[in-house]
PDB file of C-alpha atoms in Angstrom:
ATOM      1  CA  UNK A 211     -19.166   2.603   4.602  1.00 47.00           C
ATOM      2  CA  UNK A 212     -22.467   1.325   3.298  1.00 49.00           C
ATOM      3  CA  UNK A 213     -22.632  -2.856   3.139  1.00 49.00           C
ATOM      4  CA  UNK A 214     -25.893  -4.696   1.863  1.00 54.00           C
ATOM      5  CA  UNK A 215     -25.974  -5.927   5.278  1.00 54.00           C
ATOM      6  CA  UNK A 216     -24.614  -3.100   7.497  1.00 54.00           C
ATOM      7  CA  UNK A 217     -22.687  -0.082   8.218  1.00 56.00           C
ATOM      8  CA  UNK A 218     -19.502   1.108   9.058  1.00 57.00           C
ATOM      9  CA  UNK A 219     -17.944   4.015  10.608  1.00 59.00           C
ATOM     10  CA  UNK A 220     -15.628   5.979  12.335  1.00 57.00           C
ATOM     11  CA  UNK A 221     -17.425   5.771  16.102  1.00 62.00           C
ATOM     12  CA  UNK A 222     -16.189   2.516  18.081  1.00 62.00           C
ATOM     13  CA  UNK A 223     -18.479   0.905  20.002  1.00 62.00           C
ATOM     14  CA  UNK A 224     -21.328  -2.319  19.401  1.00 64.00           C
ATOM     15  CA  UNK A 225     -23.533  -2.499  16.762  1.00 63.00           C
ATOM     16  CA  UNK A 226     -26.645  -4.620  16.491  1.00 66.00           C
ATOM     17  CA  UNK A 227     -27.066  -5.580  12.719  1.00 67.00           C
ATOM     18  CA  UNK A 228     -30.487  -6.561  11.524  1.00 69.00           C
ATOM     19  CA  UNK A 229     -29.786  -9.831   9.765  1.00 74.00           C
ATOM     20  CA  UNK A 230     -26.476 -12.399   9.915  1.00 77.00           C
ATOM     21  CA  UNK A 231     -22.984 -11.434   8.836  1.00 72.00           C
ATOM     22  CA  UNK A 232     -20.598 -13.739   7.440  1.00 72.00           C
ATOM     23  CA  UNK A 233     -16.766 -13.702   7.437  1.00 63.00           C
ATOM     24  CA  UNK A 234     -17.203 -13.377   3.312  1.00 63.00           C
ATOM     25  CA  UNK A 235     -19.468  -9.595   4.503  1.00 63.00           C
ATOM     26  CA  UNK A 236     -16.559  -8.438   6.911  1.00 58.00           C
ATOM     27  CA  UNK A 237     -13.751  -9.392   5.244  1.00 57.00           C
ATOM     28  CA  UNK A 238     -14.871  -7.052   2.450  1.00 60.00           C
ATOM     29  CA  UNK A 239     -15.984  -4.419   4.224  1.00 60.00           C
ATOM     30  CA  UNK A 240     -12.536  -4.324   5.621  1.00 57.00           C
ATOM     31  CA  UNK A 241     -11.180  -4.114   2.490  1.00 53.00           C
ATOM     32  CA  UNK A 242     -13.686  -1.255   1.842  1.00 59.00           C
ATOM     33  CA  UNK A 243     -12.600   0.438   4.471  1.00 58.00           C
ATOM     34  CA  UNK A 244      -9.000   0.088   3.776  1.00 51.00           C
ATOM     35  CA  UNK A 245      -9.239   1.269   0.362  1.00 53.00           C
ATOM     36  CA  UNK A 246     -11.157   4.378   2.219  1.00 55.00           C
ATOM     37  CA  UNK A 247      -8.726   5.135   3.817  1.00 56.00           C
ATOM     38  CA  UNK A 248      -6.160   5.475   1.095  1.00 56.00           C
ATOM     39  CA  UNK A 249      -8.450   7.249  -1.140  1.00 58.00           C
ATOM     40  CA  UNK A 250      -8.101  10.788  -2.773  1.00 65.00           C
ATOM     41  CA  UNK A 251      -7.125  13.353  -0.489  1.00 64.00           C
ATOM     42  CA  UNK A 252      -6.447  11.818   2.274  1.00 74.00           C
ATOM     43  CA  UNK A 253      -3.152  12.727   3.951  1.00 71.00           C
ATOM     44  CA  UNK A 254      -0.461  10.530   5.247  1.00 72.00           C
ATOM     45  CA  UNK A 255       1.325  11.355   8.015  1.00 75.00           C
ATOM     46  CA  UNK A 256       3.927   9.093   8.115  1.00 75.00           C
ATOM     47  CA  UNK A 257       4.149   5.872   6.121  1.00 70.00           C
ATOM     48  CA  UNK A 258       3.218   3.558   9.171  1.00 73.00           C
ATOM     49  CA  UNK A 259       0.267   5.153   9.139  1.00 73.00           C
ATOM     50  CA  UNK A 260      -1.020   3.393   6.050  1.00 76.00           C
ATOM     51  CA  UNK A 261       0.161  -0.208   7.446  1.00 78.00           C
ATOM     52  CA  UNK A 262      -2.874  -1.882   8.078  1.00 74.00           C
ATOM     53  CA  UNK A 263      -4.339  -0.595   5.580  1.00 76.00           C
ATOM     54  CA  UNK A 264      -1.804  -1.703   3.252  1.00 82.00           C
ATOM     55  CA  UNK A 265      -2.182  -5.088   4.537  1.00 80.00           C
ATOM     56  CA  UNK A 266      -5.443  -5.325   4.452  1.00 76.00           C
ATOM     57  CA  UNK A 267      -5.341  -5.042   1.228  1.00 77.00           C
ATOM     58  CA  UNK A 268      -2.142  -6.977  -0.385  1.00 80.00           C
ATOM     59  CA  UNK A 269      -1.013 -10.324   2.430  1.00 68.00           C
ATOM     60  CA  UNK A 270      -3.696 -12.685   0.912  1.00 75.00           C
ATOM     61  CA  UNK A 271      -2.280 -12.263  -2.716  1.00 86.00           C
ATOM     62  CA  UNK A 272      -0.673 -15.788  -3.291  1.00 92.00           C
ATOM     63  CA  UNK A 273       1.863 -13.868  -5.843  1.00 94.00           C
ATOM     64  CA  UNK A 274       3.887 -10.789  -5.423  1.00 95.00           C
ATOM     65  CA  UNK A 275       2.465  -7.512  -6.032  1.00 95.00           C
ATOM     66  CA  UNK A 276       4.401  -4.159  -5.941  1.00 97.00           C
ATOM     67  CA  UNK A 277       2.419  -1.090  -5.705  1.00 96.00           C
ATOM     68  CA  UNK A 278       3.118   2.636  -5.066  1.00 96.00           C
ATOM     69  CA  UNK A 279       0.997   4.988  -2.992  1.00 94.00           C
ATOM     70  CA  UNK A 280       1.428   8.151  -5.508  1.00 96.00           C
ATOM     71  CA  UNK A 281       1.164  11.858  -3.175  1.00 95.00           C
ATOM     72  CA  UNK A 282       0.681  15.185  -3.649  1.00 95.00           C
ATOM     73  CA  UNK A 283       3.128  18.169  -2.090  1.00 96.00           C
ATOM     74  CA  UNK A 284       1.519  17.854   1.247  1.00 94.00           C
ATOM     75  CA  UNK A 285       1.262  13.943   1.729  1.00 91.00           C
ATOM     76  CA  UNK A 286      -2.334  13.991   0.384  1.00 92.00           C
ATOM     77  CA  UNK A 287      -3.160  10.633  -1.429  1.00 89.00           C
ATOM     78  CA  UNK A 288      -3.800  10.993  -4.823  1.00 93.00           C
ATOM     79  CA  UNK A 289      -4.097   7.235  -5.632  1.00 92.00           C
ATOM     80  CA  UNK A 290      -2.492   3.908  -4.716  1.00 91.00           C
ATOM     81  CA  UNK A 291      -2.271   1.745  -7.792  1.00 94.00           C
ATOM     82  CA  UNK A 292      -0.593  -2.066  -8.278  1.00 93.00           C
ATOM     83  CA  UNK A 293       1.452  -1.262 -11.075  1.00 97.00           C
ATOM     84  CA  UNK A 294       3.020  -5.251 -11.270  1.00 97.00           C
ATOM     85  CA  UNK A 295       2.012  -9.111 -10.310  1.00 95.00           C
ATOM     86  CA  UNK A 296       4.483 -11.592 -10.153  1.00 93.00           C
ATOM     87  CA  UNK A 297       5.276 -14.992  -9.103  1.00 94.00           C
ATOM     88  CA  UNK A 298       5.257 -16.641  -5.914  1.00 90.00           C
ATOM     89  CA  UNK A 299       8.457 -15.016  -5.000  1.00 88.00           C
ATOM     90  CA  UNK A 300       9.091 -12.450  -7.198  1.00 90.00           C
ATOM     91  CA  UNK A 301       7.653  -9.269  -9.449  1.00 93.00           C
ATOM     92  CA  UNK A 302       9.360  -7.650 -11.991  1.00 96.00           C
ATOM     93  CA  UNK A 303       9.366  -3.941 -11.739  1.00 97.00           C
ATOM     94  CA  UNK A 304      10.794  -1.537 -13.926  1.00 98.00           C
ATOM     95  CA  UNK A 305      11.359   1.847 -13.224  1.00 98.00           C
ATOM     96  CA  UNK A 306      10.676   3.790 -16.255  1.00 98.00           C
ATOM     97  CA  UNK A 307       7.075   2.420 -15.684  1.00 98.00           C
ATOM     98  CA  UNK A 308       6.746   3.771 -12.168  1.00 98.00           C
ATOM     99  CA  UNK A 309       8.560   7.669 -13.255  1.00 98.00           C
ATOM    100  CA  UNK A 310       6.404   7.308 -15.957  1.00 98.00           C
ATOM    101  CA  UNK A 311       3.157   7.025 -14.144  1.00 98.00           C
ATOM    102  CA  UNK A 312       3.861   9.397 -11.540  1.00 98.00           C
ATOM    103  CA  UNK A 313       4.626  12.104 -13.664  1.00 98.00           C
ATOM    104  CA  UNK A 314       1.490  11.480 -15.635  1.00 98.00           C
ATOM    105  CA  UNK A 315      -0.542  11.848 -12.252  1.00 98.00           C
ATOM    106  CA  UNK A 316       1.881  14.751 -11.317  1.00 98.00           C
ATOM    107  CA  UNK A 317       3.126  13.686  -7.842  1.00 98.00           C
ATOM    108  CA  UNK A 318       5.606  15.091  -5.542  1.00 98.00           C
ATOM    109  CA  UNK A 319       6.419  12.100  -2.971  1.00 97.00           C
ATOM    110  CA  UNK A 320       5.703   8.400  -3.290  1.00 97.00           C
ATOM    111  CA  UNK A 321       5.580   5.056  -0.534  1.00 95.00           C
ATOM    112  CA  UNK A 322       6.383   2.123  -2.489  1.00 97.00           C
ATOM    113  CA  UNK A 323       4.977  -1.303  -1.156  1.00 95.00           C
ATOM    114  CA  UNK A 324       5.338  -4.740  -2.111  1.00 95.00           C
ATOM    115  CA  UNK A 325       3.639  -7.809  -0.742  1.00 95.00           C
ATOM    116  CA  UNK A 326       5.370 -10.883   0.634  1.00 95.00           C
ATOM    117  CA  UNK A 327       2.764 -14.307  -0.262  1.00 94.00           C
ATOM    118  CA  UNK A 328       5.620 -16.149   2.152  1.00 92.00           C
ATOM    119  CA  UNK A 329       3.839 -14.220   5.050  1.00 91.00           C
ATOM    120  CA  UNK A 330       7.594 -12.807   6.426  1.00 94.00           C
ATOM    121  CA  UNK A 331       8.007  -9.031   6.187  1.00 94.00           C
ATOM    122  CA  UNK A 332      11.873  -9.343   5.732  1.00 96.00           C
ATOM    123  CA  UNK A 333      12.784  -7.612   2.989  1.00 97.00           C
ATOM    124  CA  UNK A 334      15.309  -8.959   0.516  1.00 95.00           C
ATOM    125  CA  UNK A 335      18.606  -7.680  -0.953  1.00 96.00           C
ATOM    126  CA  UNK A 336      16.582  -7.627  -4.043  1.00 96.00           C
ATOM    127  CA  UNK A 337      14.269  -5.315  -2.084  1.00 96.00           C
ATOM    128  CA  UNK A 338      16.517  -3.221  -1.127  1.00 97.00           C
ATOM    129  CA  UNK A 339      18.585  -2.988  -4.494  1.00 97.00           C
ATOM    130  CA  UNK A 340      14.815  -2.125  -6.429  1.00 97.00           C
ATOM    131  CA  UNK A 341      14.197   0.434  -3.406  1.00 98.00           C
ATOM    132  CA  UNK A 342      17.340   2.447  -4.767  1.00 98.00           C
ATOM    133  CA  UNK A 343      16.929   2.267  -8.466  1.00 98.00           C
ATOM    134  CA  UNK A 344      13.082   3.367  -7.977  1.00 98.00           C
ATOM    135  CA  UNK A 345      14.177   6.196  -5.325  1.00 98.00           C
ATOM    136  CA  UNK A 346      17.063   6.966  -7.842  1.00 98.00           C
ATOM    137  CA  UNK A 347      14.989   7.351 -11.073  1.00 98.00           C
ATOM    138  CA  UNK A 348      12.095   9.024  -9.177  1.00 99.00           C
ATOM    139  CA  UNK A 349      14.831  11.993  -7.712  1.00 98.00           C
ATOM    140  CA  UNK A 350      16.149  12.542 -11.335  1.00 98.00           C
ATOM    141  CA  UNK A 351      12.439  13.952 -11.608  1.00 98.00           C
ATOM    142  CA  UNK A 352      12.323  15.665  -8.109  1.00 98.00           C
ATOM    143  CA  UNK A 353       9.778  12.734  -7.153  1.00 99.00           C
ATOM    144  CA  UNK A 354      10.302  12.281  -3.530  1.00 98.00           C
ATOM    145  CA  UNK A 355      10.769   8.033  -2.317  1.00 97.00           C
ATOM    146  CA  UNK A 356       9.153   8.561   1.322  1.00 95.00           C
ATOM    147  CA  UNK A 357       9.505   4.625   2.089  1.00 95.00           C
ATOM    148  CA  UNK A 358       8.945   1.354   0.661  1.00 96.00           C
ATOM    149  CA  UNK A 359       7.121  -0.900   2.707  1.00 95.00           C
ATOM    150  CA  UNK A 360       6.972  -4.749   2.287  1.00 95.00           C
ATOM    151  CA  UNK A 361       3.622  -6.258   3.384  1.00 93.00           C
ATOM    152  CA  UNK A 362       2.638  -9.759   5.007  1.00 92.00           C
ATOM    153  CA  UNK A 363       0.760 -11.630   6.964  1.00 89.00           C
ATOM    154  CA  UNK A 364       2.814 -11.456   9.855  1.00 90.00           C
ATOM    155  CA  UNK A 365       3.007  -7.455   9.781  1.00 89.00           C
ATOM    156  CA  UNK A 366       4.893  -4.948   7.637  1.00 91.00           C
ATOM    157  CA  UNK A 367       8.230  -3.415   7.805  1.00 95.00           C
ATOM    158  CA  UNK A 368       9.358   0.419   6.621  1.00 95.00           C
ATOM    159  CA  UNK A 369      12.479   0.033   4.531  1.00 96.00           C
ATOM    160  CA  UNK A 370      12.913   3.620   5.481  1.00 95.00           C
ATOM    161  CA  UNK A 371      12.627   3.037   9.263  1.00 94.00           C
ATOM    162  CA  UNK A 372      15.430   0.423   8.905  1.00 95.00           C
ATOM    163  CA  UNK A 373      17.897   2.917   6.948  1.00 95.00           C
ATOM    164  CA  UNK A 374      17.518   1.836   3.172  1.00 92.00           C
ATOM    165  CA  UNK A 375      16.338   4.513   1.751  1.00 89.00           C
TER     166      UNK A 375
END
């Protein structure tokens, strides 16, 4: 990952950078990065996987957003997209919106995630009740719901891995 005022990549170690970084410059290479790493093609082998860079990307929002990590038959990426903002506390999200784009980008799976602005993880009975409408609708279309993950600032939590889905 190219930045005006260095580079990333996938070796760990120190780097000497030629001129001063700011928080502003790493904060958005991380979010480079992130989005990187949930690009096209990339495959996810299981949903926890894709936490950080989940949160990364949604537990500043100061509003809810619920996105959904579309996938091909193998678990390739083949986009994430926020599909709805809310309010501080809650987004409306209608499933006929969510079948309806990812059977226009021809998925076969999909990992729902949602951000929490409150900065707890715990995921609401509205959570849960959205997590089987969306899974519901999506199966009439033999759209796979892998898991729905709720993002914060404290850490994320798997709907899946806690027997919702």
């Amino acid at each position: 990952m190219k930045n005006k005022k260095f580079l990333a990549g996938e070796e760990t170690g120190t780097y000497i950078v030629p001129e001063q970084v700011t928080e502003a410059d790493i904060l958005d290479m991380a979010l480079k990065l992130a989005r990187g790493r949930l690009s096209k093609g990339r495959k996810i082998e299981q949903p926890s996987s894709a936490f950080s860079y989940l949160q990364t990307l949604m537990h500043e929002y100061e509003h809810e957003v619920f996105g959904v990590l579309f996938l091909d038959t193998k678990h390739r990426v083949i986009r994430f997209e926020e599909l709805f903002k809310g309010t501080l506390d809650a987004a409306s999200v209608y499933p006929r919106e969510v079948t309806k784009r990812a059977l226009e980008l021809n998925v076969a799976a999909v990992i729902l995630v949602h951000n929490h602005p409150s900065g707890d993880p715990e995921p609401s009975e509205s959570d849960k009740r959205i997590t089987h409408r969306l899974r519901d609708a999506l199966s009439l279309v033999d759209i796979r719901t892998l898991d729905h993950v709720v993002v914060a600032s404290e850490g994320c939590v798997s709907l899946a891995e806690r027997g919702y889905l």
